[in-house]
């Protein structure tokens, strides 16, 4: 097993006026080459901030207080901005949440693909155009010569997302961060995009970090699952083991809240809402919403992520 990326002891703060609020707590993650690693949880749990910390595309008031991010055996947290620019798009590519706003409406798709290719490799415009045609074919956009002359508004949301994936392929990225890549797309298009990401992983050995709140979606595509809650990792396991035997109350609650086609089963929701970054909660962050909470224990002690069974980690005092 060879890891392409490791996050070690990462702490992230946000400064608001004179106040510091912690967004990420002691994040430790390993990403094996050629696998799809999903980070899941409700909105605001810290999954996107974890991913954006890797390439340091963070808000101006974000401060990485502690940690290391080891990419191909180098701590890229020590890199200057100029060094990071060589990695972004080239070695590590980002598929952002909203394909509708990720492309420049004033330039053709061909112009934007060629610009991306030339920004990361020393090739002529003719060579870049040839590469653009190739990656359009890879993401199954037919009639590439014609479509390269189109503007973004002439494509559907699913086609725009394919073009963004094509940009990642054009630069031969080793690692793709897919941040909610199927947001705002209908169900059939979601499957097409996820199948495309899976095909890229299988064909090119690309490592994928998949950020999602949709456990039903990631269940068919993930090799490993990391569950986050309120800036903490609360569970880590292989996808097969996670869906078979979840070991944290939050994971169990998420799985129980998935819609079902069985009319005799009622949809079960998680009571309350995730805490805001300013909210201070003693003990386990999930205890106010937890069905298994033991007062005097869970509201006092802060659980640590521990290996409960072989390669299955959970942060729960009541396991």
Short mmCIF file of C-alpha atoms in Angstrom, two decimals:
data_model
loop_
_atom_site.label_atom_id
_atom_site.label_comp_id
_atom_site.label_asym_id
_atom_site.label_seq_id
_atom_site.Cartn_x
_atom_site.Cartn_y
_atom_site.Cartn_z
CA UNK A 1 0.00 0.00 0.00
CA UNK A 2 1.47 3.33 -1.09
CA UNK A 3 0.01 6.63 0.03
CA UNK A 4 0.00 9.59 -2.35
CA UNK A 5 -1.15 11.99 0.38
CA UNK A 6 -1.11 12.13 4.17
CA UNK A 7 -2.68 14.74 6.43
CA UNK A 8 -1.13 14.79 9.89
CA UNK A 9 -2.45 16.55 13.02
CA UNK A 10 -4.13 19.33 11.04
CA UNK A 11 -5.74 22.15 13.04
CA UNK A 12 -7.54 24.99 11.23
CA UNK A 13 -8.79 28.23 12.80
CA UNK A 14 -10.89 31.14 11.58
CA UNK A 15 -10.20 34.63 12.87
CA UNK A 16 -13.28 36.85 13.22
CA UNK A 17 -12.29 40.28 14.52
CA UNK A 18 -10.32 39.40 17.69
CA UNK A 19 -11.88 35.96 18.17
CA UNK A 20 -10.43 32.65 16.99
CA UNK A 21 -12.78 29.76 16.27
CA UNK A 22 -11.48 26.29 15.49
CA UNK A 23 -12.88 24.62 12.37
CA UNK A 24 -10.74 21.46 12.18
CA UNK A 25 -9.40 19.42 15.09
CA UNK A 26 -6.38 17.12 14.76
CA UNK A 27 -7.25 15.74 11.32
CA UNK A 28 -5.26 12.64 10.36
CA UNK A 29 -5.90 11.01 6.99
CA UNK A 30 -4.05 8.74 4.56
CA UNK A 31 -4.98 8.49 0.90
CA UNK A 32 -3.84 5.38 -0.92
CA UNK A 33 -2.87 5.70 -4.58
CA UNK A 34 -5.51 4.75 -7.12
CA UNK A 35 -8.43 4.68 -4.67
CA UNK A 36 -11.60 6.72 -4.16
CA UNK A 37 -11.65 8.12 -0.64
CA UNK A 38 -14.96 9.66 0.44
CA UNK A 39 -15.28 12.27 3.19
CA UNK A 40 -18.90 12.56 4.27
CA UNK A 41 -21.05 14.47 6.74
CA UNK A 42 -23.63 17.23 7.00
CA UNK A 43 -23.00 20.75 5.71
CA UNK A 44 -20.55 22.61 7.93
CA UNK A 45 -18.85 19.50 9.33
CA UNK A 46 -15.43 20.47 7.91
CA UNK A 47 -15.10 18.14 4.94
CA UNK A 48 -14.63 20.89 2.33
CA UNK A 49 -12.23 22.82 4.57
CA UNK A 50 -10.17 19.66 4.97
CA UNK A 51 -9.95 19.26 1.20
CA UNK A 52 -9.25 22.94 0.53
CA UNK A 53 -6.46 22.90 3.12
CA UNK A 54 -4.58 20.47 0.89
CA UNK A 55 -4.21 23.05 -1.89
CA UNK A 56 -4.57 26.04 0.44
CA UNK A 57 -7.57 27.53 -1.32
CA UNK A 58 -8.92 28.85 1.96
CA UNK A 59 -10.71 32.05 3.03
CA UNK A 60 -8.39 34.93 3.95
CA UNK A 61 -9.27 34.64 7.63
CA UNK A 62 -8.35 30.93 7.79
CA UNK A 63 -5.21 29.99 9.70
CA UNK A 64 -3.57 26.56 9.63
CA UNK A 65 -2.36 26.41 13.23
CA UNK A 66 -0.71 23.03 13.16
CA UNK A 67 -0.04 19.99 11.02
CA UNK A 68 1.59 18.55 7.94
CA UNK A 69 0.27 17.74 4.48
CA UNK A 70 2.59 15.24 2.81
CA UNK A 71 2.10 14.94 -0.95
CA UNK A 72 4.48 12.60 -2.76
CA UNK A 73 6.75 12.58 0.29
CA UNK A 74 6.98 16.40 0.59
CA UNK A 75 5.30 18.62 3.16
CA UNK A 76 3.47 21.06 0.86
CA UNK A 77 2.35 23.17 3.83
CA UNK A 78 5.88 24.59 3.68
CA UNK A 79 5.51 25.52 0.00
CA UNK A 80 5.41 29.12 -1.14
CA UNK A 81 2.47 30.29 -3.25
CA UNK A 82 4.52 30.01 -6.45
CA UNK A 83 5.33 26.37 -5.66
CA UNK A 84 1.70 25.63 -4.87
CA UNK A 85 0.61 27.07 -8.22
CA UNK A 86 2.75 24.42 -9.92
CA UNK A 87 0.86 21.72 -8.03
CA UNK A 88 -2.67 23.09 -8.36
CA UNK A 89 -4.23 21.87 -11.58
CA UNK A 90 -1.06 20.05 -12.53
CA UNK A 91 -0.59 17.35 -9.89
CA UNK A 92 -3.75 18.05 -7.87
CA UNK A 93 -6.94 19.05 -9.68
CA UNK A 94 -10.18 20.36 -8.23
CA UNK A 95 -13.70 19.58 -9.43
CA UNK A 96 -15.68 22.33 -7.66
CA UNK A 97 -19.22 22.14 -6.29
CA UNK A 98 -21.02 24.26 -8.85
CA UNK A 99 -20.34 23.58 -12.54
CA UNK A 100 -22.65 26.46 -13.47
CA UNK A 101 -20.27 29.11 -12.14
CA UNK A 102 -16.90 27.38 -12.59
CA UNK A 103 -16.39 28.29 -16.25
CA UNK A 104 -15.82 31.77 -17.67
CA UNK A 105 -18.94 32.71 -19.68
CA UNK A 106 -16.95 35.07 -21.95
CA UNK A 107 -14.63 32.43 -23.42
CA UNK A 108 -15.27 29.31 -25.45
CA UNK A 109 -14.71 25.89 -23.91
CA UNK A 110 -11.78 25.39 -26.30
CA UNK A 111 -10.10 28.62 -25.20
CA UNK A 112 -10.44 27.65 -21.54
CA UNK A 113 -9.16 24.11 -22.05
CA UNK A 114 -6.19 25.32 -24.12
CA UNK A 115 -5.34 27.94 -21.50
CA UNK A 116 -5.43 25.32 -18.73
CA UNK A 117 -3.21 22.95 -20.71
CA UNK A 118 -0.65 25.63 -21.59
CA UNK A 119 -0.59 26.93 -18.02
CA UNK A 120 0.73 23.59 -16.80
CA UNK A 121 2.78 22.25 -19.70
CA UNK A 122 5.13 23.75 -22.26
CA UNK A 123 3.24 22.98 -25.45
CA UNK A 124 2.24 24.96 -28.52
CA UNK A 125 -1.34 26.06 -29.10
CA UNK A 126 -1.70 23.38 -31.78
CA UNK A 127 -0.52 20.67 -29.36
CA UNK A 128 -2.83 22.03 -26.67
CA UNK A 129 -5.77 21.91 -29.08
CA UNK A 130 -4.96 18.29 -29.90
CA UNK A 131 -4.89 17.48 -26.19
CA UNK A 132 -8.19 19.33 -25.69
CA UNK A 133 -9.82 17.14 -28.34
CA UNK A 134 -8.43 14.02 -26.64
CA UNK A 135 -9.80 14.87 -23.19
CA UNK A 136 -13.20 15.84 -24.64
CA UNK A 137 -13.34 12.32 -26.08
CA UNK A 138 -12.26 10.87 -22.70
CA UNK A 139 -15.21 12.50 -20.93
CA UNK A 140 -17.55 11.31 -23.69
CA UNK A 141 -18.37 14.63 -25.29
CA UNK A 142 -18.90 13.82 -28.96
CA UNK A 143 -18.04 16.05 -31.93
CA UNK A 144 -15.18 17.71 -30.04
CA UNK A 145 -14.15 20.10 -32.82
CA UNK A 146 -17.63 21.61 -32.85
CA UNK A 147 -18.16 21.61 -29.09
CA UNK A 148 -14.81 23.30 -28.38
CA UNK A 149 -16.22 26.39 -30.10
CA UNK A 150 -19.24 26.50 -27.78
CA UNK A 151 -19.61 28.89 -24.84
CA UNK A 152 -20.50 27.53 -21.37
CA UNK A 153 -24.14 28.65 -21.60
CA UNK A 154 -24.60 26.30 -24.56
CA UNK A 155 -24.02 23.26 -22.34
CA UNK A 156 -26.19 21.62 -19.70
CA UNK A 157 -25.01 21.34 -16.09
CA UNK A 158 -23.89 17.75 -16.57
CA UNK A 159 -21.92 18.63 -19.70
CA UNK A 160 -20.24 21.53 -17.89
CA UNK A 161 -19.18 19.15 -15.14
CA UNK A 162 -17.70 16.83 -17.78
CA UNK A 163 -15.69 19.76 -19.17
CA UNK A 164 -14.31 20.55 -15.71
CA UNK A 165 -13.31 16.89 -15.36
CA UNK A 166 -11.70 17.16 -18.81
CA UNK A 167 -9.55 20.03 -17.49
CA UNK A 168 -8.33 17.76 -14.68
CA UNK A 169 -7.48 15.04 -17.20
CA UNK A 170 -5.77 17.50 -19.55
CA UNK A 171 -3.10 18.22 -16.96
CA UNK A 172 -2.62 14.54 -15.99
CA UNK A 173 -3.45 15.18 -12.34
CA UNK A 174 -2.40 12.41 -9.96
CA UNK A 175 -4.99 13.45 -7.39
CA UNK A 176 -8.50 14.82 -8.05
CA UNK A 177 -10.48 16.54 -5.30
CA UNK A 178 -14.15 16.24 -6.23
CA UNK A 179 -16.12 18.60 -3.97
CA UNK A 180 -19.80 17.63 -4.20
CA UNK A 181 -19.35 17.03 -7.96
CA UNK A 182 -23.01 16.12 -8.52
CA UNK A 183 -24.62 19.09 -6.75
CA UNK A 184 -27.55 20.58 -8.71
CA UNK A 185 -27.56 17.69 -11.20
CA UNK A 186 -30.50 15.34 -11.61
CA UNK A 187 -30.23 11.72 -10.52
CA UNK A 188 -29.48 10.17 -13.92
CA UNK A 189 -26.76 12.76 -14.64
CA UNK A 190 -25.31 12.20 -11.15
CA UNK A 191 -24.77 8.54 -11.99
CA UNK A 192 -23.14 9.42 -15.32
CA UNK A 193 -20.68 11.81 -13.63
CA UNK A 194 -19.85 9.30 -10.88
CA UNK A 195 -19.40 6.50 -13.43
CA UNK A 196 -17.03 8.79 -15.33
CA UNK A 197 -14.97 9.49 -12.19
CA UNK A 198 -14.83 5.75 -11.47
CA UNK A 199 -13.68 5.02 -15.04
CA UNK A 200 -10.91 7.66 -14.72
CA UNK A 201 -9.75 6.09 -11.46
CA UNK A 202 -9.71 2.61 -12.98
CA UNK A 203 -8.11 3.57 -16.30
CA UNK A 204 -5.44 6.02 -15.16
CA UNK A 205 -4.88 4.98 -11.54
CA UNK A 206 -5.94 8.45 -10.41
CA UNK A 207 -6.55 9.00 -6.70
CA UNK A 208 -9.87 10.69 -5.92
CA UNK A 209 -10.97 12.50 -2.76
CA UNK A 210 -14.76 12.63 -2.97
CA UNK A 211 -16.51 15.18 -0.73
CA UNK A 212 -20.21 14.45 -0.27
CA UNK A 213 -23.17 14.53 2.10
CA UNK A 214 -24.90 11.78 0.10
CA UNK A 215 -24.08 8.37 1.58
CA UNK A 216 -26.34 6.60 -0.90
CA UNK A 217 -24.33 8.09 -3.77
CA UNK A 218 -20.85 7.33 -2.41
CA UNK A 219 -21.74 3.78 -1.34
CA UNK A 220 -21.35 2.47 -4.90
CA UNK A 221 -18.06 4.21 -5.68
CA UNK A 222 -15.90 4.51 -2.55
CA UNK A 223 -12.98 2.40 -1.39
CA UNK A 224 -12.80 4.10 2.02
CA UNK A 225 -15.16 6.27 4.06
CA UNK A 226 -14.27 9.05 6.51
CA UNK A 227 -17.15 10.56 8.52
CA UNK A 228 -16.73 14.08 9.92
CA UNK A 229 -18.78 15.97 12.47
CA UNK A 230 -18.16 19.49 13.77
CA UNK A 231 -14.54 19.56 12.58
CA UNK A 232 -13.67 16.11 13.96
CA UNK A 233 -13.19 12.75 12.30
CA UNK A 234 -15.63 10.43 14.06
CA UNK A 235 -15.27 7.27 11.97
CA UNK A 236 -12.93 5.76 9.35
CA UNK A 237 -13.22 2.41 7.61
CA UNK A 238 -13.26 0.63 4.29
CA UNK A 239 -16.52 1.33 2.45
CA UNK A 240 -17.55 -2.33 2.66
CA UNK A 241 -16.99 -2.48 6.41
CA UNK A 242 -18.56 0.92 7.06
CA UNK A 243 -21.87 0.17 5.37
CA UNK A 244 -21.98 -3.32 6.85
CA UNK A 245 -21.12 -2.37 10.43
CA UNK A 246 -20.99 1.36 11.31
CA UNK A 247 -19.47 2.01 14.72
CA UNK A 248 -20.36 5.62 15.56
CA UNK A 249 -23.85 6.88 16.55
CA UNK A 250 -23.60 9.70 14.01
CA UNK A 251 -22.81 7.27 11.19
CA UNK A 252 -25.71 5.05 12.27
CA UNK A 253 -28.04 8.07 12.33
CA UNK A 254 -26.91 9.16 8.85
CA UNK A 255 -27.51 5.69 7.44
CA UNK A 256 -30.90 5.44 9.15
CA UNK A 257 -31.95 8.75 7.62
CA UNK A 258 -31.47 7.52 4.05
CA UNK A 259 -34.72 7.40 2.04
CA UNK A 260 -36.19 3.96 1.44
CA UNK A 261 -38.68 2.53 -1.04
CA UNK A 262 -40.25 0.41 1.71
CA UNK A 263 -43.60 2.12 2.49
CA UNK A 264 -43.76 0.52 5.95
CA UNK A 265 -40.58 2.29 7.08
CA UNK A 266 -40.77 5.92 8.12
CA UNK A 267 -37.94 8.30 7.31
CA UNK A 268 -35.87 8.74 10.48
CA UNK A 269 -34.26 12.14 10.97
CA UNK A 270 -31.45 13.28 13.26
CA UNK A 271 -32.80 15.58 15.96
CA UNK A 272 -31.40 19.09 16.24
CA UNK A 273 -28.80 20.67 13.96
CA UNK A 274 -25.00 20.59 13.67
CA UNK A 275 -23.34 23.14 15.98
CA UNK A 276 -21.96 26.37 14.55
CA UNK A 277 -18.23 27.02 14.65
CA UNK A 278 -18.76 29.53 17.51
CA UNK A 279 -20.72 27.11 19.66
CA UNK A 280 -18.77 25.57 22.51
CA UNK A 281 -19.82 22.04 23.46
CA UNK A 282 -18.13 20.08 26.23
CA UNK A 283 -17.40 16.40 25.81
CA UNK A 284 -18.46 14.70 22.58
CA UNK A 285 -19.63 17.26 20.01
CA UNK A 286 -22.43 14.94 18.91
CA UNK A 287 -23.82 14.16 22.35
CA UNK A 288 -26.72 16.72 22.26
CA UNK A 289 -28.16 14.86 19.22
CA UNK A 290 -27.10 11.31 20.08
CA UNK A 291 -29.61 8.52 20.84
CA UNK A 292 -26.92 6.66 22.83
CA UNK A 293 -25.73 9.62 24.96
CA UNK A 294 -24.89 8.88 28.60
CA UNK A 295 -25.05 12.04 30.72
CA UNK A 296 -22.06 12.32 33.04
CA UNK A 297 -19.86 10.61 30.47
CA UNK A 298 -20.53 11.83 26.92
CA UNK A 299 -21.10 15.45 27.95
CA UNK A 300 -17.87 15.51 29.97
CA UNK A 301 -15.21 13.43 28.21
CA UNK A 302 -13.95 14.15 24.71
CA UNK A 303 -13.72 10.88 22.74
CA UNK A 304 -10.57 9.99 20.80
CA UNK A 305 -10.51 8.28 17.41
CA UNK A 306 -9.44 4.71 18.18
CA UNK A 307 -9.19 1.43 16.29
CA UNK A 308 -12.21 -0.56 17.48
CA UNK A 309 -11.74 -3.52 15.14
CA UNK A 310 -9.15 -4.19 12.44
CA UNK A 311 -8.69 -0.98 10.38
CA UNK A 312 -12.03 0.38 11.63
CA UNK A 313 -11.72 3.57 13.69
CA UNK A 314 -14.38 5.31 15.74
CA UNK A 315 -14.50 8.17 18.27
CA UNK A 316 -17.20 7.05 20.68
CA UNK A 317 -17.12 6.50 24.46
CA UNK A 318 -20.14 4.16 24.33
CA UNK A 319 -18.90 1.76 21.63
#
